[in-house]
Amino acid sequence: MPPTRLSPSYISPNLRHPRRGNARLAVLAGIALGVLILAVYATSGWWGKLGAVSDHAHDPGAHGGIIVAVGQNHHHIEVIFAEGGVMKFFTLGEDQSKVVPVPKQTVTAYVSTPDKPQAVAVKLESRPQPDDPTGQTSLLEGTLPAEYIGARLLVVVPQMIFDGTRNRFSFQTVDPHEAEMPQKVTAQAERDLYLTPGGKLTAADIQANGGITASEKYRGFKSQHDFSPKPGDPICPITQTKANAQCVWIIDGKKYLFCCPPCIDEFVKLAKESPEKILEPKAYVK
């Protein structure tokens, strides 16, 4: 059967004008791609697509906070979380070591977590410091809801004024349960570490610990790190997490509790190389 022929009146205008048709097809393809990306983003959750939200990589600050670039790296803030869930924004310049005050303002930050993706608003108020010019501030702070304290956060700030311009930025905090824990030392180094006296590790300690290494003694031990110890709880000397009463090591004739065997590695090494840094067991309590 011969192929069907279309009369010129049925030929699409895009086909009669290839250049115009190509341009229209490109626009339609771009729109379709945009819709597809938005659909994927909306259905996958922001934790799976965090890179699409964050504007820049965030480095650790000089004071242990999170450095966030604002406005194409011309300004920065250092975010610090204080006792009681207080979130502090310190305003910095392009040079992160320089404090740069901004106009006094109230900033709204939208905070969410993997378990609570519906963001809540947190107001940060200006807290001018002694050397800040009149009408300006180098610190803004607000308080997180109790259920967000210590959790992994995504913080989105739709608007903050620097140099008369409104800037949007976002950042995420590190999940404490993903914090890097000490790594186990190699087999031979481990035996040298545990079975050779030195510093505060005595021959009597080695015998009291069974003449074996921590990984041998706690083979199959399941670590369950509790990053929220309560007052009075024993804490691991290395990670400051809640110590496990079943993870014990004797140093200088005293019993110390740890959260996991790799932390014992770190502590024994410290006891041998820098014994003056080892405190009494009672010092390692929340």
PDB file of C-alpha atoms in Angstrom:
ATOM      1  CA  MET A   1       0.000   0.000   0.000  1.00  0.00           C
ATOM      2  CA  PRO A   2       1.563   3.311  -1.023  1.00  0.00           C
ATOM      3  CA  PRO A   3       2.306   5.816   1.742  1.00  0.00           C
ATOM      4  CA  THR A   4      -0.335   8.443   2.410  1.00  0.00           C
ATOM      5  CA  ARG A   5       0.528  11.875   1.084  1.00  0.00           C
ATOM      6  CA  LEU A   6      -0.552  15.044   2.854  1.00  0.00           C
ATOM      7  CA  SER A   7      -1.592  18.024   0.832  1.00  0.00           C
ATOM      8  CA  PRO A   8       0.305  21.272   1.561  1.00  0.00           C
ATOM      9  CA  SER A   9      -2.679  22.548   3.536  1.00  0.00           C
ATOM     10  CA  TYR A  10      -2.085  19.807   6.158  1.00  0.00           C
ATOM     11  CA  ILE A  11       1.624  20.382   6.556  1.00  0.00           C
ATOM     12  CA  SER A  12       2.540  21.953   9.884  1.00  0.00           C
ATOM     13  CA  PRO A  13       3.809  25.534   9.651  1.00  0.00           C
ATOM     14  CA  ASN A  14       6.827  24.352  11.673  1.00  0.00           C
ATOM     15  CA  LEU A  15       7.671  21.903   8.911  1.00  0.00           C
ATOM     16  CA  ARG A  16       7.216  24.481   6.174  1.00  0.00           C
ATOM     17  CA  HIS A  17       9.585  26.840   8.096  1.00  0.00           C
ATOM     18  CA  PRO A  18      12.400  24.706   9.503  1.00  0.00           C
ATOM     19  CA  ARG A  19      14.196  27.495  11.385  1.00  0.00           C
ATOM     20  CA  ARG A  20      11.034  28.712  13.061  1.00  0.00           C
ATOM     21  CA  GLY A  21      10.080  25.141  13.855  1.00  0.00           C
ATOM     22  CA  ASN A  22      13.463  24.346  15.408  1.00  0.00           C
ATOM     23  CA  ALA A  23      13.255  27.411  17.627  1.00  0.00           C
ATOM     24  CA  ARG A  24       9.761  26.521  18.810  1.00  0.00           C
ATOM     25  CA  LEU A  25      10.774  22.934  19.442  1.00  0.00           C
ATOM     26  CA  ALA A  26      13.745  24.121  21.482  1.00  0.00           C
ATOM     27  CA  VAL A  27      11.520  26.339  23.629  1.00  0.00           C
ATOM     28  CA  LEU A  28       9.017  23.515  24.156  1.00  0.00           C
ATOM     29  CA  ALA A  29      11.837  21.095  25.016  1.00  0.00           C
ATOM     30  CA  GLY A  30      13.228  23.570  27.541  1.00  0.00           C
ATOM     31  CA  ILE A  31       9.842  24.006  29.201  1.00  0.00           C
ATOM     32  CA  ALA A  32       9.321  20.242  29.336  1.00  0.00           C
ATOM     33  CA  LEU A  33      12.757  19.732  30.886  1.00  0.00           C
ATOM     34  CA  GLY A  34      12.079  22.418  33.497  1.00  0.00           C
ATOM     35  CA  VAL A  35       8.767  20.824  34.439  1.00  0.00           C
ATOM     36  CA  LEU A  36      10.440  17.428  34.721  1.00  0.00           C
ATOM     37  CA  ILE A  37      13.176  18.782  37.014  1.00  0.00           C
ATOM     38  CA  LEU A  38      10.618  20.494  39.242  1.00  0.00           C
ATOM     39  CA  ALA A  39       8.562  17.308  39.420  1.00  0.00           C
ATOM     40  CA  VAL A  40      11.576  15.220  40.420  1.00  0.00           C
ATOM     41  CA  TYR A  41      12.631  17.786  43.004  1.00  0.00           C
ATOM     42  CA  ALA A  42       9.149  18.027  44.498  1.00  0.00           C
ATOM     43  CA  THR A  43       8.689  14.283  44.835  1.00  0.00           C
ATOM     44  CA  SER A  44      12.161  13.337  45.994  1.00  0.00           C
ATOM     45  CA  GLY A  45      12.423  15.531  49.092  1.00  0.00           C
ATOM     46  CA  TRP A  46      14.860  18.364  49.680  1.00  0.00           C
ATOM     47  CA  TRP A  47      17.381  16.136  51.467  1.00  0.00           C
ATOM     48  CA  GLY A  48      17.875  14.200  48.262  1.00  0.00           C
ATOM     49  CA  LYS A  49      18.386  17.400  46.247  1.00  0.00           C
ATOM     50  CA  LEU A  50      20.101  19.651  48.733  1.00  0.00           C
ATOM     51  CA  GLY A  51      22.567  20.895  46.158  1.00  0.00           C
ATOM     52  CA  ALA A  52      19.712  22.602  44.325  1.00  0.00           C
ATOM     53  CA  VAL A  53      18.936  24.636  47.446  1.00  0.00           C
ATOM     54  CA  SER A  54      22.335  25.537  48.848  1.00  0.00           C
ATOM     55  CA  ASP A  55      24.098  28.372  47.084  1.00  0.00           C
ATOM     56  CA  HIS A  56      27.690  27.598  48.069  1.00  0.00           C
ATOM     57  CA  ALA A  57      29.807  25.080  49.928  1.00  0.00           C
ATOM     58  CA  HIS A  58      29.992  25.863  53.639  1.00  0.00           C
ATOM     59  CA  ASP A  59      33.302  25.740  55.490  1.00  0.00           C
ATOM     60  CA  PRO A  60      33.939  25.515  59.236  1.00  0.00           C
ATOM     61  CA  GLY A  61      34.459  28.936  60.787  1.00  0.00           C
ATOM     62  CA  ALA A  62      37.254  30.123  63.026  1.00  0.00           C
ATOM     63  CA  HIS A  63      34.966  29.816  66.045  1.00  0.00           C
ATOM     64  CA  GLY A  64      33.609  26.397  65.156  1.00  0.00           C
ATOM     65  CA  GLY A  65      30.550  27.676  63.337  1.00  0.00           C
ATOM     66  CA  ILE A  66      29.359  27.215  59.765  1.00  0.00           C
ATOM     67  CA  ILE A  67      30.599  29.791  57.251  1.00  0.00           C
ATOM     68  CA  VAL A  68      27.928  30.642  54.682  1.00  0.00           C
ATOM     69  CA  ALA A  69      28.607  32.771  51.602  1.00  0.00           C
ATOM     70  CA  VAL A  70      26.036  35.492  50.913  1.00  0.00           C
ATOM     71  CA  GLY A  71      25.721  37.436  47.668  1.00  0.00           C
ATOM     72  CA  GLN A  72      28.230  35.734  45.376  1.00  0.00           C
ATOM     73  CA  ASN A  73      30.937  35.495  48.085  1.00  0.00           C
ATOM     74  CA  HIS A  74      31.030  39.256  48.770  1.00  0.00           C
ATOM     75  CA  HIS A  75      29.755  38.687  52.300  1.00  0.00           C
ATOM     76  CA  HIS A  76      29.570  35.822  54.761  1.00  0.00           C
ATOM     77  CA  ILE A  77      27.877  34.876  57.976  1.00  0.00           C
ATOM     78  CA  GLU A  78      29.156  32.493  60.616  1.00  0.00           C
ATOM     79  CA  VAL A  79      26.363  30.425  62.128  1.00  0.00           C
ATOM     80  CA  ILE A  80      26.842  29.182  65.674  1.00  0.00           C
ATOM     81  CA  PHE A  81      24.423  27.110  67.758  1.00  0.00           C
ATOM     82  CA  ALA A  82      24.567  27.907  71.469  1.00  0.00           C
ATOM     83  CA  GLU A  83      23.078  26.440  74.629  1.00  0.00           C
ATOM     84  CA  GLY A  84      19.307  26.159  74.648  1.00  0.00           C
ATOM     85  CA  GLY A  85      18.968  26.040  70.860  1.00  0.00           C
ATOM     86  CA  VAL A  86      20.051  29.651  70.293  1.00  0.00           C
ATOM     87  CA  MET A  87      21.075  30.196  66.657  1.00  0.00           C
ATOM     88  CA  LYS A  88      23.492  33.089  66.119  1.00  0.00           C
ATOM     89  CA  PHE A  89      24.367  34.788  62.823  1.00  0.00           C
ATOM     90  CA  PHE A  90      27.642  36.749  62.935  1.00  0.00           C
ATOM     91  CA  THR A  91      28.033  39.015  59.882  1.00  0.00           C
ATOM     92  CA  LEU A  92      31.388  39.005  58.087  1.00  0.00           C
ATOM     93  CA  GLY A  93      32.856  40.561  54.971  1.00  0.00           C
ATOM     94  CA  GLU A  94      34.442  39.018  51.908  1.00  0.00           C
ATOM     95  CA  ASP A  95      37.421  38.425  54.189  1.00  0.00           C
ATOM     96  CA  GLN A  96      35.905  35.982  56.666  1.00  0.00           C
ATOM     97  CA  SER A  97      38.146  37.302  59.449  1.00  0.00           C
ATOM     98  CA  LYS A  98      36.590  40.793  59.224  1.00  0.00           C
ATOM     99  CA  VAL A  99      33.384  41.695  61.053  1.00  0.00           C
ATOM    100  CA  VAL A 100      31.077  43.781  58.842  1.00  0.00           C
ATOM    101  CA  PRO A 101      27.940  45.175  60.527  1.00  0.00           C
ATOM    102  CA  VAL A 102      24.677  45.209  58.588  1.00  0.00           C
ATOM    103  CA  PRO A 103      21.559  47.365  59.037  1.00  0.00           C
ATOM    104  CA  LYS A 104      19.503  46.399  62.089  1.00  0.00           C
ATOM    105  CA  GLN A 105      16.763  44.070  60.908  1.00  0.00           C
ATOM    106  CA  THR A 106      14.631  41.084  61.798  1.00  0.00           C
ATOM    107  CA  VAL A 107      15.477  38.018  59.706  1.00  0.00           C
ATOM    108  CA  THR A 108      13.167  35.058  59.243  1.00  0.00           C
ATOM    109  CA  ALA A 109      14.850  31.684  58.803  1.00  0.00           C
ATOM    110  CA  TYR A 110      12.818  28.656  57.692  1.00  0.00           C
ATOM    111  CA  VAL A 111      14.076  25.528  59.414  1.00  0.00           C
ATOM    112  CA  SER A 112      13.292  21.909  58.578  1.00  0.00           C
ATOM    113  CA  THR A 113      14.704  18.446  59.213  1.00  0.00           C
ATOM    114  CA  PRO A 114      14.529  15.091  57.382  1.00  0.00           C
ATOM    115  CA  ASP A 115      11.815  14.000  59.837  1.00  0.00           C
ATOM    116  CA  LYS A 116       9.996  17.337  59.725  1.00  0.00           C
ATOM    117  CA  PRO A 117      10.201  18.573  56.107  1.00  0.00           C
ATOM    118  CA  GLN A 118       7.465  21.147  56.734  1.00  0.00           C
ATOM    119  CA  ALA A 119       9.575  24.210  57.569  1.00  0.00           C
ATOM    120  CA  VAL A 120       8.957  26.336  60.667  1.00  0.00           C
ATOM    121  CA  ALA A 121       9.789  30.036  60.871  1.00  0.00           C
ATOM    122  CA  VAL A 122      12.446  31.185  63.342  1.00  0.00           C
ATOM    123  CA  LYS A 123      12.829  34.928  63.924  1.00  0.00           C
ATOM    124  CA  LEU A 124      16.350  36.274  64.401  1.00  0.00           C
ATOM    125  CA  GLU A 125      16.535  39.700  66.018  1.00  0.00           C
ATOM    126  CA  SER A 126      19.408  42.172  65.843  1.00  0.00           C
ATOM    127  CA  ARG A 127      21.776  42.111  68.803  1.00  0.00           C
ATOM    128  CA  PRO A 128      24.151  45.064  68.249  1.00  0.00           C
ATOM    129  CA  GLN A 129      27.614  44.583  69.702  1.00  0.00           C
ATOM    130  CA  PRO A 130      29.482  47.339  71.611  1.00  0.00           C
ATOM    131  CA  ASP A 131      31.540  48.476  68.596  1.00  0.00           C
ATOM    132  CA  ASP A 132      28.702  48.370  66.054  1.00  0.00           C
ATOM    133  CA  PRO A 133      27.736  51.748  64.538  1.00  0.00           C
ATOM    134  CA  THR A 134      24.361  53.217  65.458  1.00  0.00           C
ATOM    135  CA  GLY A 135      21.565  51.531  63.570  1.00  0.00           C
ATOM    136  CA  GLN A 136      23.713  48.530  62.621  1.00  0.00           C
ATOM    137  CA  THR A 137      24.464  45.109  64.060  1.00  0.00           C
ATOM    138  CA  SER A 138      27.023  42.365  63.604  1.00  0.00           C
ATOM    139  CA  LEU A 139      24.936  39.713  65.343  1.00  0.00           C
ATOM    140  CA  LEU A 140      21.419  38.388  64.911  1.00  0.00           C
ATOM    141  CA  GLU A 141      20.019  35.579  67.000  1.00  0.00           C
ATOM    142  CA  GLY A 142      16.907  33.507  67.510  1.00  0.00           C
ATOM    143  CA  THR A 143      15.872  30.294  69.274  1.00  0.00           C
ATOM    144  CA  LEU A 144      15.045  26.983  67.636  1.00  0.00           C
ATOM    145  CA  PRO A 145      11.965  25.032  68.742  1.00  0.00           C
ATOM    146  CA  ALA A 146      12.941  22.401  71.305  1.00  0.00           C
ATOM    147  CA  GLU A 147      12.327  19.478  68.937  1.00  0.00           C
ATOM    148  CA  TYR A 148      14.864  20.886  66.448  1.00  0.00           C
ATOM    149  CA  ILE A 149      17.746  21.270  68.885  1.00  0.00           C
ATOM    150  CA  GLY A 150      20.607  18.941  68.012  1.00  0.00           C
ATOM    151  CA  ALA A 151      18.948  17.669  64.825  1.00  0.00           C
ATOM    152  CA  ARG A 152      20.255  17.876  61.298  1.00  0.00           C
ATOM    153  CA  LEU A 153      18.835  21.080  59.863  1.00  0.00           C
ATOM    154  CA  LEU A 154      18.209  22.750  56.552  1.00  0.00           C
ATOM    155  CA  VAL A 155      17.989  26.499  57.106  1.00  0.00           C
ATOM    156  CA  VAL A 156      16.696  28.762  54.341  1.00  0.00           C
ATOM    157  CA  VAL A 157      16.847  32.550  54.707  1.00  0.00           C
ATOM    158  CA  PRO A 158      14.773  34.182  51.961  1.00  0.00           C
ATOM    159  CA  GLN A 159      15.978  37.692  52.719  1.00  0.00           C
ATOM    160  CA  MET A 160      18.788  39.400  54.623  1.00  0.00           C
ATOM    161  CA  ILE A 161      20.060  42.891  53.880  1.00  0.00           C
ATOM    162  CA  PHE A 162      23.752  43.526  53.211  1.00  0.00           C
ATOM    163  CA  ASP A 163      24.899  46.900  51.791  1.00  0.00           C
ATOM    164  CA  GLY A 164      21.352  47.858  50.899  1.00  0.00           C
ATOM    165  CA  THR A 165      20.738  44.697  48.857  1.00  0.00           C
ATOM    166  CA  ARG A 166      18.465  41.804  49.742  1.00  0.00           C
ATOM    167  CA  ASN A 167      20.157  38.397  49.684  1.00  0.00           C
ATOM    168  CA  ARG A 168      18.874  34.846  49.894  1.00  0.00           C
ATOM    169  CA  PHE A 169      21.004  31.973  51.205  1.00  0.00           C
ATOM    170  CA  SER A 170      20.704  28.551  52.760  1.00  0.00           C
ATOM    171  CA  PHE A 171      22.836  26.054  54.626  1.00  0.00           C
ATOM    172  CA  GLN A 172      22.659  22.681  56.310  1.00  0.00           C
ATOM    173  CA  THR A 173      24.098  21.415  59.552  1.00  0.00           C
ATOM    174  CA  VAL A 174      25.887  18.126  60.029  1.00  0.00           C
ATOM    175  CA  ASP A 175      23.855  15.231  61.336  1.00  0.00           C
ATOM    176  CA  PRO A 176      25.505  14.409  64.700  1.00  0.00           C
ATOM    177  CA  HIS A 177      24.874  10.741  64.012  1.00  0.00           C
ATOM    178  CA  GLU A 178      27.026  11.080  60.909  1.00  0.00           C
ATOM    179  CA  ALA A 179      29.882  12.725  62.785  1.00  0.00           C
ATOM    180  CA  GLU A 180      33.192  11.089  62.053  1.00  0.00           C
ATOM    181  CA  MET A 181      34.138   8.622  64.741  1.00  0.00           C
ATOM    182  CA  PRO A 182      37.697   7.468  65.457  1.00  0.00           C
ATOM    183  CA  GLN A 183      38.923   4.761  63.128  1.00  0.00           C
ATOM    184  CA  LYS A 184      40.338   1.466  64.332  1.00  0.00           C
ATOM    185  CA  VAL A 185      44.141   1.263  64.199  1.00  0.00           C
ATOM    186  CA  THR A 186      45.861  -1.444  62.151  1.00  0.00           C
ATOM    187  CA  ALA A 187      46.417  -4.895  63.689  1.00  0.00           C
ATOM    188  CA  GLN A 188      50.148  -4.663  64.477  1.00  0.00           C
ATOM    189  CA  ALA A 189      49.958  -1.055  65.624  1.00  0.00           C
ATOM    190  CA  GLU A 190      47.028  -2.018  67.816  1.00  0.00           C
ATOM    191  CA  ARG A 191      48.970  -4.751  69.587  1.00  0.00           C
ATOM    192  CA  ASP A 192      51.928  -2.428  70.117  1.00  0.00           C
ATOM    193  CA  LEU A 193      49.566   0.203  71.478  1.00  0.00           C
ATOM    194  CA  TYR A 194      47.757  -2.032  73.957  1.00  0.00           C
ATOM    195  CA  LEU A 195      50.417  -4.521  75.012  1.00  0.00           C
ATOM    196  CA  THR A 196      53.356  -2.172  75.589  1.00  0.00           C
ATOM    197  CA  PRO A 197      53.382  -0.099  78.798  1.00  0.00           C
ATOM    198  CA  GLY A 198      53.934   3.626  78.518  1.00  0.00           C
ATOM    199  CA  GLY A 199      52.739   6.876  80.020  1.00  0.00           C
ATOM    200  CA  LYS A 200      49.743   6.107  82.219  1.00  0.00           C
ATOM    201  CA  LEU A 201      49.275   2.636  80.753  1.00  0.00           C
ATOM    202  CA  THR A 202      51.039   0.273  83.147  1.00  0.00           C
ATOM    203  CA  ALA A 203      51.845  -3.419  82.975  1.00  0.00           C
ATOM    204  CA  ALA A 204      49.225  -3.946  85.671  1.00  0.00           C
ATOM    205  CA  ASP A 205      46.648  -2.194  83.442  1.00  0.00           C
ATOM    206  CA  ILE A 206      47.525  -4.476  80.529  1.00  0.00           C
ATOM    207  CA  GLN A 207      46.989  -7.511  82.743  1.00  0.00           C
ATOM    208  CA  ALA A 208      43.746  -6.100  84.178  1.00  0.00           C
ATOM    209  CA  ASN A 209      42.437  -5.583  80.648  1.00  0.00           C
ATOM    210  CA  GLY A 210      43.081  -9.256  79.883  1.00  0.00           C
ATOM    211  CA  GLY A 211      46.305  -8.868  77.916  1.00  0.00           C
ATOM    212  CA  ILE A 212      44.343  -8.281  74.723  1.00  0.00           C
ATOM    213  CA  THR A 213      43.348  -5.355  72.531  1.00  0.00           C
ATOM    214  CA  ALA A 214      40.035  -3.512  72.625  1.00  0.00           C
ATOM    215  CA  SER A 215      38.901  -4.957  69.302  1.00  0.00           C
ATOM    216  CA  GLU A 216      39.628  -8.480  70.592  1.00  0.00           C
ATOM    217  CA  LYS A 217      37.837  -7.905  73.881  1.00  0.00           C
ATOM    218  CA  TYR A 218      34.832  -6.273  72.233  1.00  0.00           C
ATOM    219  CA  ARG A 219      34.598  -8.340  69.092  1.00  0.00           C
ATOM    220  CA  GLY A 220      31.071  -8.020  67.728  1.00  0.00           C
ATOM    221  CA  PHE A 221      30.304  -5.035  69.970  1.00  0.00           C
ATOM    222  CA  LYS A 222      27.412  -2.956  68.580  1.00  0.00           C
ATOM    223  CA  SER A 223      27.956   0.751  69.099  1.00  0.00           C
ATOM    224  CA  GLN A 224      24.851   2.832  69.774  1.00  0.00           C
ATOM    225  CA  HIS A 225      25.953   6.438  70.004  1.00  0.00           C
ATOM    226  CA  ASP A 226      23.726   8.653  72.130  1.00  0.00           C
ATOM    227  CA  PHE A 227      24.554  12.262  71.231  1.00  0.00           C
ATOM    228  CA  SER A 228      22.257  13.695  73.890  1.00  0.00           C
ATOM    229  CA  PRO A 229      23.575  12.580  77.291  1.00  0.00           C
ATOM    230  CA  LYS A 230      21.647  13.832  80.285  1.00  0.00           C
ATOM    231  CA  PRO A 231      23.152  15.494  83.360  1.00  0.00           C
ATOM    232  CA  GLY A 232      24.838  12.841  85.460  1.00  0.00           C
ATOM    233  CA  ASP A 233      25.409  10.460  82.542  1.00  0.00           C
ATOM    234  CA  PRO A 234      28.969   9.179  82.024  1.00  0.00           C
ATOM    235  CA  ILE A 235      30.391  10.473  78.742  1.00  0.00           C
ATOM    236  CA  CYS A 236      33.017   9.099  76.415  1.00  0.00           C
ATOM    237  CA  PRO A 237      36.319  10.988  76.902  1.00  0.00           C
ATOM    238  CA  ILE A 238      36.812  11.113  73.123  1.00  0.00           C
ATOM    239  CA  THR A 239      33.436  11.942  71.547  1.00  0.00           C
ATOM    240  CA  GLN A 240      31.585  13.412  74.561  1.00  0.00           C
ATOM    241  CA  THR A 241      28.644  11.154  73.693  1.00  0.00           C
ATOM    242  CA  LYS A 242      26.978   9.016  76.341  1.00  0.00           C
ATOM    243  CA  ALA A 243      29.355   6.255  77.422  1.00  0.00           C
ATOM    244  CA  ASN A 244      28.359   2.600  77.364  1.00  0.00           C
ATOM    245  CA  ALA A 245      28.771   0.839  80.718  1.00  0.00           C
ATOM    246  CA  GLN A 246      29.765  -2.319  78.824  1.00  0.00           C
ATOM    247  CA  CYS A 247      32.675  -0.614  77.051  1.00  0.00           C
ATOM    248  CA  VAL A 248      35.312  -0.310  79.776  1.00  0.00           C
ATOM    249  CA  TRP A 249      39.098   0.039  79.854  1.00  0.00           C
ATOM    250  CA  ILE A 250      41.520   0.296  82.738  1.00  0.00           C
ATOM    251  CA  ILE A 251      44.127   3.083  82.635  1.00  0.00           C
ATOM    252  CA  ASP A 252      46.394   3.897  85.563  1.00  0.00           C
ATOM    253  CA  GLY A 253      44.385   1.469  87.677  1.00  0.00           C
ATOM    254  CA  LYS A 254      41.167   3.392  87.054  1.00  0.00           C
ATOM    255  CA  LYS A 255      38.060   2.382  85.134  1.00  0.00           C
ATOM    256  CA  TYR A 256      37.056   4.539  82.141  1.00  0.00           C
ATOM    257  CA  LEU A 257      33.892   4.161  80.076  1.00  0.00           C
ATOM    258  CA  PHE A 258      33.653   4.677  76.309  1.00  0.00           C
ATOM    259  CA  CYS A 259      31.052   4.688  73.553  1.00  0.00           C
ATOM    260  CA  CYS A 260      32.904   2.282  71.236  1.00  0.00           C
ATOM    261  CA  PRO A 261      36.213   0.374  70.909  1.00  0.00           C
ATOM    262  CA  PRO A 262      37.853   2.849  68.458  1.00  0.00           C
ATOM    263  CA  CYS A 263      37.533   5.510  71.159  1.00  0.00           C
ATOM    264  CA  ILE A 264      39.509   3.280  73.490  1.00  0.00           C
ATOM    265  CA  ASP A 265      42.258   3.227  70.845  1.00  0.00           C
ATOM    266  CA  GLU A 266      42.359   7.030  70.901  1.00  0.00           C
ATOM    267  CA  PHE A 267      42.328   7.249  74.685  1.00  0.00           C
ATOM    268  CA  VAL A 268      45.075   4.667  75.214  1.00  0.00           C
ATOM    269  CA  LYS A 269      47.223   6.491  72.657  1.00  0.00           C
ATOM    270  CA  LEU A 270      46.611   9.752  74.509  1.00  0.00           C
ATOM    271  CA  ALA A 271      47.415   8.108  77.851  1.00  0.00           C
ATOM    272  CA  LYS A 272      50.764   6.925  76.493  1.00  0.00           C
ATOM    273  CA  GLU A 273      51.799   9.978  74.481  1.00  0.00           C
ATOM    274  CA  SER A 274      50.250  12.825  76.516  1.00  0.00           C
ATOM    275  CA  PRO A 275      49.474  11.410  79.973  1.00  0.00           C
ATOM    276  CA  GLU A 276      49.038  14.904  81.419  1.00  0.00           C
ATOM    277  CA  LYS A 277      45.849  15.268  79.370  1.00  0.00           C
ATOM    278  CA  ILE A 278      44.157  12.310  81.028  1.00  0.00           C
ATOM    279  CA  LEU A 279      41.650  13.379  83.671  1.00  0.00           C
ATOM    280  CA  GLU A 280      40.155  11.417  86.531  1.00  0.00           C
ATOM    281  CA  PRO A 281      37.153   9.216  85.562  1.00  0.00           C
ATOM    282  CA  LYS A 282      34.769  11.465  87.529  1.00  0.00           C
ATOM    283  CA  ALA A 283      35.638  14.319  85.150  1.00  0.00           C
ATOM    284  CA  TYR A 284      33.955  12.482  82.289  1.00  0.00           C
ATOM    285  CA  VAL A 285      30.381  13.002  83.436  1.00  0.00           C
ATOM    286  CA  LYS A 286      27.808  15.235  81.771  1.00  0.00           C
TER     287      LYS A 286
END
